[in-house]
Amino acid sequence: MAFTKKIGIAAAALLGAVAFSNLTLRAEEGGGHETPNPTRQTWSFSGPFGTFDRAQLQRGFKVYKEVCSNCHELHIPIRTLAQPGGPGFTEDQVKTLAATYTVHDGPNLQGEMFDRPGRPADVFPAPFPNPEAAAASLGAAPPDMSLLAKSIKFERGFPAFVFDVLPIPGGMYQEVGPDLIYAILNGYTKEDDPNWNLYFPGHKIAMGKPLAAGQVDYTDGTPTTLEQYSKDVAAFLYWAAEPSLEQRKRIGARVMIFLLVLAGLLYFTKKKIWADVAH
Amino acid sequence: MASATTVEPTRRDFLFIATGAVAAVGAAAVVWPLINQMSPDASTLALASTEVDIGAIPEGQIITIKWRGKPVFISHRTEKEIKEAEDVNVATLPDPQTDAARVQKPQWLIVIGVCTHLGCIPLGHQGEYGGWFCPCHGSVYDTSGRIRKGPAPRNLAVPQYSFLTDTKVKIG
Amino acid sequence: MHGHSTFEPKNGVVKWLEARLPILSFMHGSFVAYPTPKNLNYWWTFGAILSFMLIAQIVTGVVLTMHYTPESTLAFSSVEKIMRDVNWGWMLRYAHSNGASMFFFAVYIHIFRGIYYGSYKAPREVLWILGVIIFLLMMATGFMGYVLPWGQMSFWGATVITNLFSAIPFVGDEITVWLWGGYSVDNPTLNRFFALHYLLPFIIVAVVGLHVWALHVCGQNNPDGVEIKDIEKDTVPFTPHATMKDSLGIVFFLLLYCWFIFYVPNYLGDADNYIPANPMKTPPHIVPEWYFLPFYAILRSIPDKLAGVIAMFAAIAVLAFLPWLDTSKVRSAKYRPIYKIFFWVFVVCAVGLGYLGAMPPEGGFVLASRILAVAYFAFFLIVLPLLGLFEKTKPVPASIADAVLAKHGSASSVAAGAASAPQTKG
């Protein structure tokens, strides 16, 4: 048994060494240029039963349309605005909206390219013909926003990342992207430098402060503050990146209930079958 | 595994049947998405209509445009062709239909260019009725796109369309 | 260990078939009458769980192929189209991508179970080696599958892993160019990875067939590590006993799997893979999928390129030699008190390496991975050979029936055994 103990001690020492080296590194990280992690926001679409707030998505779309779309592409079909589980525009609203866009199409029977009014099946037209043109005009090519809310992240670190996956209150953290979008839009904290952002890694961001209070008109009485704009547009972008969210969670609930029932039945069946076997 | 009591086997059987039934329902529910994924997706369903400028098509000419992945014939018919199409005893046709039922404006015939036999594309201004001739199995269509001879069972289908202006037609 | 059997066809059609192809009696002997040790615990259901996952991956994979385009300018958007437009596409795609993780999660438990209970020991060496081959094939399949969405992490993961081969002396660069079909990871690479990603699962199916065959020749190991002596006393028929237990195991596993598919589908993936591949820009942290992280940590812990690659492959290859590295006569850790401790230390090391593999290769993390990499190899190359010579093991029961009897008998003789099993009866 003495030997057992020794191994136990050795194992503990080994783990201690690993933990210590981790701590040292964290301490090193602490100094210098620090980028704080965004705080977790409350979203209507978080949690196992979360759904999108239609009015919020419509406001977010307005912010996108009037501000973001001047530089950013949103490569999703216009028709999806009327899809179930989305902003809840009607088919007719989407048709009218689509017609306000000009789409380059062709060739026609004469072999010429031409411009025509958009249709719901078209994707939102890009503000620049290609990323190079965008970079030449703006200094850097703004990313396509169709998946932006799923393609950005920040490190949660141990042990937070373990809780993030669990079905517990405060767990199931999938909204890293919208939280970061919200944080960045509110992170232009240096008045004299529109390209300094508290939450952007390295603090230098190519996108100058894009939004300010009162910039977009809301018709439903929602306050036209920067916080509200950021939240609405972040929610809209999360929908754009994950349009099947509502269907996914709805079906997930059914699947989970079904599996629990089946597990219960199987448990008793198995118990019956093994009842007369000592094992 | 004979049981001592009479109650036991029935309760047991019920449990087994219930478990099996629930498992079967689950299996069936899993199969549906696997089948349904092959149906046309949202982008395919959305490509419903296309607009064509027909102002530049001279009389007597047929153009072919693509709609939902299939060819659509737009024929600018001549007086002679219209007359031939109208002067047919409808009762003698394999798929009886008047010409008036197939066109909105007599000078414009718009049909889906897919032979109703096995899906080949018929050739325009060919065959003994001056309409279309399908090279695959010899079906002959008249100037109204009606089947006159050969193995095809039905007339060339007329798609849903509307004239937006005199020179612009929206198909679908 | 064939459960040759009680299968007596009465139906005329079955008799006719049996005389020409005895497939039904074969199935009956293998999956119905097959004698299963009665003392198996729930860790043994992972074999069935893995079979289920293999089928699930093949089915979802075949279906995804119907919509996916293996071409470098279209691959990313075709995956997006699956997610947005294809009926149930999001579910099929999330089921497949999370399925890979679940498959690896299950295979790691399966491997650890084998190590804990000494399932690799004679006469099951071939069975074990076939398992290591399946593991390797799974890694290759998983890696190539991760490349297919053609996102940033796909592209740079492919670049980094294929560059491992450039470490081979003299011909390394030629081999890398050959793997790529060009001078960098590009469309030809994507095409061949797609072809192989489609092919390899079917090779896995074939090797799994051999794995199950070898299993049915030797019979299953069990928590007490003693061979079946008396089929009547030691075993139960596979169906319904093991079938039901396996089904219950699968359903519990499905609860976990579906949690990921429906509620946290992107938790295990990397956000960077939602950015289309850009050969001009490397993401700040290249991290492989979590199931490769322990091996990735070993690779990075060694400062020399070639040595690092060799260490990484050796970490997998060493598993194949396990039957001969372990010198103990006793199979199960249940009767090996010191081995049991080393086993858990090994598990902690492996998990720790996984964590370090995800951390940036700087400062304390490098030192920690070195310590754990040494510990990883020491377990196989030092602990296992020596422990068999020095360890004082507990008395092993004479038969499975005796072990079961002891468990249900008077408490004193049982306590040790019952407490040690990670999960006891079902």
Tab-separated table of N, CA and C in Angstrom, chain C residues 123-195:
chain	number	residue	atom	x	y	z
C	123	PRO	N	-6.187	-14.340	-25.494
C	123	PRO	CA	-5.958	-14.534	-26.944
C	123	PRO	C	-6.587	-13.430	-27.803
C	124	ARG	N	-6.676	-12.203	-27.304
C	124	ARG	CA	-7.417	-11.163	-28.042
C	124	ARG	C	-6.499	-10.133	-28.692
C	125	GLU	N	-5.233	-10.491	-28.950
C	125	GLU	CA	-4.298	-9.516	-29.532
C	125	GLU	C	-4.760	-9.043	-30.907
C	126	VAL	N	-5.188	-9.985	-31.739
C	126	VAL	CA	-5.595	-9.608	-33.104
C	126	VAL	C	-6.835	-8.729	-33.060
C	127	LEU	N	-7.747	-9.093	-32.183
C	127	LEU	CA	-8.950	-8.284	-31.976
C	127	LEU	C	-8.558	-6.845	-31.626
C	128	TRP	N	-7.603	-6.718	-30.724
C	128	TRP	CA	-7.147	-5.398	-30.276
C	128	TRP	C	-6.478	-4.620	-31.409
C	129	ILE	N	-5.604	-5.310	-32.150
C	129	ILE	CA	-4.878	-4.623	-33.225
C	129	ILE	C	-5.854	-4.162	-34.312
C	130	LEU	N	-6.836	-4.998	-34.591
C	130	LEU	CA	-7.872	-4.567	-35.548
C	130	LEU	C	-8.555	-3.299	-35.044
C	131	GLY	N	-8.750	-3.235	-33.736
C	131	GLY	CA	-9.342	-2.035	-33.146
C	131	GLY	C	-8.460	-0.819	-33.364
C	132	VAL	N	-7.151	-0.983	-33.196
C	132	VAL	CA	-6.229	0.150	-33.407
C	132	VAL	C	-6.289	0.590	-34.872
C	133	ILE	N	-6.407	-0.390	-35.776
C	133	ILE	CA	-6.506	-0.045	-37.203
C	133	ILE	C	-7.790	0.750	-37.469
C	134	ILE	N	-8.882	0.322	-36.850
C	134	ILE	CA	-10.140	1.064	-37.008
C	134	ILE	C	-9.965	2.489	-36.505
C	135	PHE	N	-9.303	2.635	-35.359
C	135	PHE	CA	-9.065	3.959	-34.782
C	135	PHE	C	-8.284	4.847	-35.767
C	136	LEU	N	-7.232	4.264	-36.362
C	136	LEU	CA	-6.444	5.024	-37.349
C	136	LEU	C	-7.293	5.433	-38.548
C	137	LEU	N	-8.091	4.483	-39.043
C	137	LEU	CA	-8.956	4.789	-40.187
C	137	LEU	C	-9.960	5.872	-39.823
C	138	MET	N	-10.471	5.810	-38.595
C	138	MET	CA	-11.407	6.837	-38.145
C	138	MET	C	-10.741	8.207	-38.136
C	139	MET	N	-9.489	8.239	-37.685
C	139	MET	CA	-8.792	9.529	-37.627
C	139	MET	C	-8.610	10.101	-39.031
C	140	ALA	N	-8.227	9.217	-39.950
C	140	ALA	CA	-8.040	9.682	-41.327
C	140	ALA	C	-9.367	10.188	-41.890
C	141	THR	N	-10.425	9.429	-41.642
C	141	THR	CA	-11.744	9.817	-42.152
C	141	THR	C	-12.194	11.139	-41.539
C	142	GLY	N	-12.048	11.241	-40.227
C	142	GLY	CA	-12.463	12.452	-39.526
C	142	GLY	C	-11.707	13.667	-40.021
C	143	PHE	N	-10.406	13.508	-40.194
C	143	PHE	CA	-9.588	14.625	-40.658
C	143	PHE	C	-10.011	15.082	-42.057
C	144	MET	N	-10.185	14.118	-42.953
C	144	MET	CA	-10.544	14.510	-44.325
C	144	MET	C	-11.958	15.072	-44.391
C	145	GLY	N	-12.839	14.549	-43.543
C	145	GLY	CA	-14.190	15.089	-43.501
C	145	GLY	C	-14.197	16.535	-43.037
C	146	TYR	N	-13.321	16.860	-42.116
C	146	TYR	CA	-13.275	18.222	-41.586
C	146	TYR	C	-12.803	19.211	-42.657
C	147	VAL	N	-12.089	18.703	-43.657
C	147	VAL	CA	-11.597	19.582	-44.724
C	147	VAL	C	-12.734	19.974	-45.686
C	148	LEU	N	-13.732	19.105	-45.806
C	148	LEU	CA	-14.714	19.280	-46.875
C	148	LEU	C	-15.509	20.590	-46.856
C	149	PRO	N	-15.902	21.143	-45.686
C	149	PRO	CA	-16.658	22.406	-45.747
C	149	PRO	C	-15.826	23.558	-46.299
C	150	TRP	N	-14.516	23.371	-46.374
C	150	TRP	CA	-13.628	24.353	-46.994
C	150	TRP	C	-13.706	25.725	-46.311
C	151	GLY	N	-13.790	25.684	-45.004
C	151	GLY	CA	-13.680	26.909	-44.217
C	151	GLY	C	-12.220	27.153	-43.876
C	152	GLN	N	-11.991	28.207	-43.110
C	152	GLN	CA	-10.616	28.553	-42.748
C	152	GLN	C	-9.925	27.418	-41.986
C	153	MET	N	-10.623	26.818	-41.020
C	153	MET	CA	-9.973	25.774	-40.230
C	153	MET	C	-9.803	24.502	-41.053
C	154	SER	N	-10.732	24.246	-41.979
C	154	SER	CA	-10.572	23.114	-42.902
C	154	SER	C	-9.271	23.269	-43.670
C	155	PHE	N	-9.139	24.447	-44.269
C	155	PHE	CA	-8.007	24.679	-45.153
C	155	PHE	C	-6.692	24.631	-44.388
C	156	TRP	N	-6.648	25.345	-43.252
C	156	TRP	CA	-5.366	25.434	-42.541
C	156	TRP	C	-5.075	24.172	-41.771
C	157	GLY	N	-6.124	23.460	-41.341
C	157	GLY	CA	-5.905	22.148	-40.738
C	157	GLY	C	-5.288	21.204	-41.761
C	158	ALA	N	-5.844	21.232	-42.970
C	158	ALA	CA	-5.314	20.380	-44.038
C	158	ALA	C	-3.870	20.763	-44.344
C	159	THR	N	-3.593	22.057	-44.379
C	159	THR	CA	-2.228	22.503	-44.675
C	159	THR	C	-1.254	22.007	-43.612
C	160	VAL	N	-1.624	22.184	-42.347
C	160	VAL	CA	-0.715	21.812	-41.265
C	160	VAL	C	-0.505	20.297	-41.234
C	161	ILE	N	-1.582	19.538	-41.337
C	161	ILE	CA	-1.448	18.082	-41.201
C	161	ILE	C	-0.706	17.486	-42.399
C	162	THR	N	-1.005	17.977	-43.613
C	162	THR	CA	-0.280	17.418	-44.761
C	162	THR	C	1.193	17.824	-44.701
C	163	ASN	N	1.470	18.973	-44.099
C	163	ASN	CA	2.865	19.390	-43.970
C	163	ASN	C	3.648	18.497	-43.022
C	164	LEU	N	2.943	17.730	-42.182
C	164	LEU	CA	3.639	16.787	-41.306
C	164	LEU	C	4.513	15.847	-42.139
C	165	PHE	N	3.979	15.506	-43.329
C	165	PHE	CA	4.686	14.529	-44.150
C	165	PHE	C	5.965	15.101	-44.749
C	166	SER	N	6.057	16.426	-44.770
C	166	SER	CA	7.286	17.030	-45.291
C	166	SER	C	8.438	16.817	-44.319
C	167	ALA	N	8.136	16.306	-43.111
C	167	ALA	CA	9.203	16.036	-42.147
C	167	ALA	C	9.988	14.782	-42.512
C	168	ILE	N	9.411	13.948	-43.385
C	168	ILE	CA	10.100	12.719	-43.776
C	168	ILE	C	11.399	13.096	-44.492
C	169	PRO	N	12.526	12.522	-44.073
C	169	PRO	CA	13.802	12.905	-44.696
C	169	PRO	C	13.844	12.566	-46.191
C	170	PHE	N	14.538	13.379	-46.933
C	170	PHE	CA	14.807	13.218	-48.374
C	170	PHE	C	13.574	13.360	-49.277
C	171	VAL	N	12.532	12.558	-49.034
C	171	VAL	CA	11.398	12.575	-49.970
C	171	VAL	C	10.198	13.343	-49.441
C	172	GLY	N	10.348	13.963	-48.273
C	172	GLY	CA	9.218	14.619	-47.622
C	172	GLY	C	8.498	15.607	-48.515
C	173	ASP	N	9.250	16.503	-49.149
C	173	ASP	CA	8.611	17.541	-49.967
C	173	ASP	C	7.875	16.929	-51.161
C	174	GLU	N	8.490	15.911	-51.773
C	174	GLU	CA	7.843	15.260	-52.913
C	174	GLU	C	6.534	14.610	-52.479
C	175	ILE	N	6.570	13.985	-51.304
C	175	ILE	CA	5.361	13.313	-50.812
C	175	ILE	C	4.251	14.332	-50.561
C	176	THR	N	4.636	15.471	-49.996
C	176	THR	CA	3.631	16.495	-49.713
C	176	THR	C	2.991	17.001	-51.004
C	177	VAL	N	3.837	17.260	-51.999
C	177	VAL	CA	3.310	17.734	-53.286
C	177	VAL	C	2.384	16.688	-53.896
C	178	TRP	N	2.768	15.428	-53.729
C	178	TRP	CA	1.945	14.333	-54.250
C	178	TRP	C	0.601	14.282	-53.521
C	179	LEU	N	0.642	14.467	-52.193
C	179	LEU	CA	-0.611	14.467	-51.428
C	179	LEU	C	-1.526	15.593	-51.864
C	180	TRP	N	-0.928	16.758	-52.118
C	180	TRP	CA	-1.706	17.936	-52.477
C	180	TRP	C	-2.204	17.878	-53.918
C	181	GLY	N	-1.428	17.237	-54.778
C	181	GLY	CA	-1.716	17.329	-56.213
C	181	GLY	C	-1.447	18.727	-56.717
C	182	GLY	N	-0.466	19.403	-56.130
C	182	GLY	CA	-0.138	20.767	-56.518
C	182	GLY	C	0.919	21.291	-55.566
C	183	TYR	N	1.040	22.608	-55.502
C	183	TYR	CA	2.076	23.179	-54.657
C	183	TYR	C	1.505	23.766	-53.375
C	184	SER	N	0.231	23.567	-53.195
C	184	SER	CA	-0.402	23.942	-51.930
C	184	SER	C	-1.708	23.166	-51.846
C	185	VAL	N	-2.363	23.252	-50.701
C	185	VAL	CA	-3.690	22.644	-50.572
C	185	VAL	C	-4.634	23.405	-51.492
C	186	ASP	N	-5.280	22.705	-52.392
C	186	ASP	CA	-6.144	23.394	-53.365
C	186	ASP	C	-7.213	22.429	-53.864
C	187	ASN	N	-7.840	22.801	-54.957
C	187	ASN	CA	-8.948	21.991	-55.458
C	187	ASN	C	-8.620	20.498	-55.610
C	188	PRO	N	-7.460	20.134	-56.191
C	188	PRO	CA	-7.174	18.691	-56.295
C	188	PRO	C	-7.144	18.007	-54.928
C	189	THR	N	-6.622	18.713	-53.923
C	189	THR	CA	-6.579	18.137	-52.575
C	189	THR	C	-7.991	17.893	-52.065
C	190	LEU	N	-8.839	18.894	-52.254
C	190	LEU	CA	-10.229	18.774	-51.798
C	190	LEU	C	-10.908	17.589	-52.476
C	191	ASN	N	-10.695	17.471	-53.803
C	191	ASN	CA	-11.303	16.375	-54.558
C	191	ASN	C	-10.889	15.018	-54.030
C	192	ARG	N	-9.589	14.832	-53.816
C	192	ARG	CA	-9.150	13.503	-53.380
C	192	ARG	C	-9.567	13.235	-51.937
C	193	PHE	N	-9.599	14.277	-51.115
C	193	PHE	CA	-10.045	14.079	-49.731
C	193	PHE	C	-11.514	13.660	-49.700
C	194	PHE	N	-12.277	14.252	-50.604
C	194	PHE	CA	-13.689	13.888	-50.672
C	194	PHE	C	-13.842	12.422	-51.077
C	195	ALA	N	-13.092	12.030	-52.124
C	195	ALA	CA	-13.173	10.640	-52.592
C	195	ALA	C	-12.806	9.682	-51.460
